Amino acid sequence: MHPFELILKDFVNWKMDNIEVLETFKEHGSMIYDRLEPVYAVLDYIYQKAVHHGSLNEDLQTIFQVGLNYLHGQFEVIRIYYENLFEGNCYDFENYAVLVGYLMFISDFRADLEDYEDSIDFEALNDVETTIEDMIAQRENNYVYAGEILNEATQDIVEQLDFEYVSIIDIFVEIAHNLGVAIHNEPMSIIGKDI
């Protein structure tokens, strides 16, 4: 079996494990679904293309692998909160989805900048992450305050960078456009300007 065929099977397994939660988020108009939709839609498109048309070029294989790894990581975070803390209650979860979204963003941001770990001070971001985790655990939903401190911490890090940061979500929105994949929410944002 070709190594990429194993990756395709991994996507099928991921989908079987998570489609129920994903569909629940979609039905409830969850911002968590909106955040993940560009990646999921691109993966589904590439999977269908592989199934119906055979082998894919190296670029599509790379996009697929990166996207699948991303979904795996994000769903680990989501499941901790959705299944454990909110016991699978989408209505309760949705009341804190903004804060969970902030934690997902922090996870993305940190992962994208891990090559700069030695040259960037992440202490303020670590403090914000702890504060938001505590807010969720204590059922506080002060989105405005959380957003302000997150923007401050990310702005501080962005100022330390020598380039403009573009998130993986924004990259997948662009990939979706280039492939002609329809997504209903297009959250293009450059970090440092707005979250």
Steps between C-alpha positions, in 0.01 A plus 500: 500500500629846405578723805251764386224236491565450873454873552171486311389212725605707800265775382214251467569379854522857631172581329325195646623593848409870475225554243222488757658779707589697187145473363358603839718812494393570142128463581535740794686759291800464730794733457718193562358343183550828314863501608565142387285502186768623254737220602229233509351610165839494328581156643163363394549643148849348468377166638216488246742592222735216604217247521346593164807599297788301649842635583553859608791733443750560778354842589153358565649214700694749717193721549300194599760378751541845660124549522438157650773550762343834584150353543636220718665754731205737514250225574711387795450847652131516405419156640657583837255785544198374306488145635661533841415844633168552318406130482410521132240773552535721193287781645718530810816462295390769257475751787877464537590434136659843466740419783570151362563667163754726668676193641500341154651819359771500770580137417527586127702813564746322728539203260554728201774690684677208668809561284530840671453365852850600610476854365144596601365554851179296535448572871210744451330255261547217751336716769206579269455132421486414870253782565268382221522136613406614853209706363359194321550272801328752728226569241588867460433632152663841498579497126588867481768481767638171360513648150676812621773315688544253213534783246754669725709185540492411129576859397806489725620182328419628151715807571790264579469330160674612185210398275123516472337200666223318309312220680443148368127576483564796269727282287226236466245767411733603216551136396122450496463802271774372268341153480149641456381348829200683645511601864226701661718693745819675394679629811798671335692691763859598542618453856581823673218680327204300632423154632 
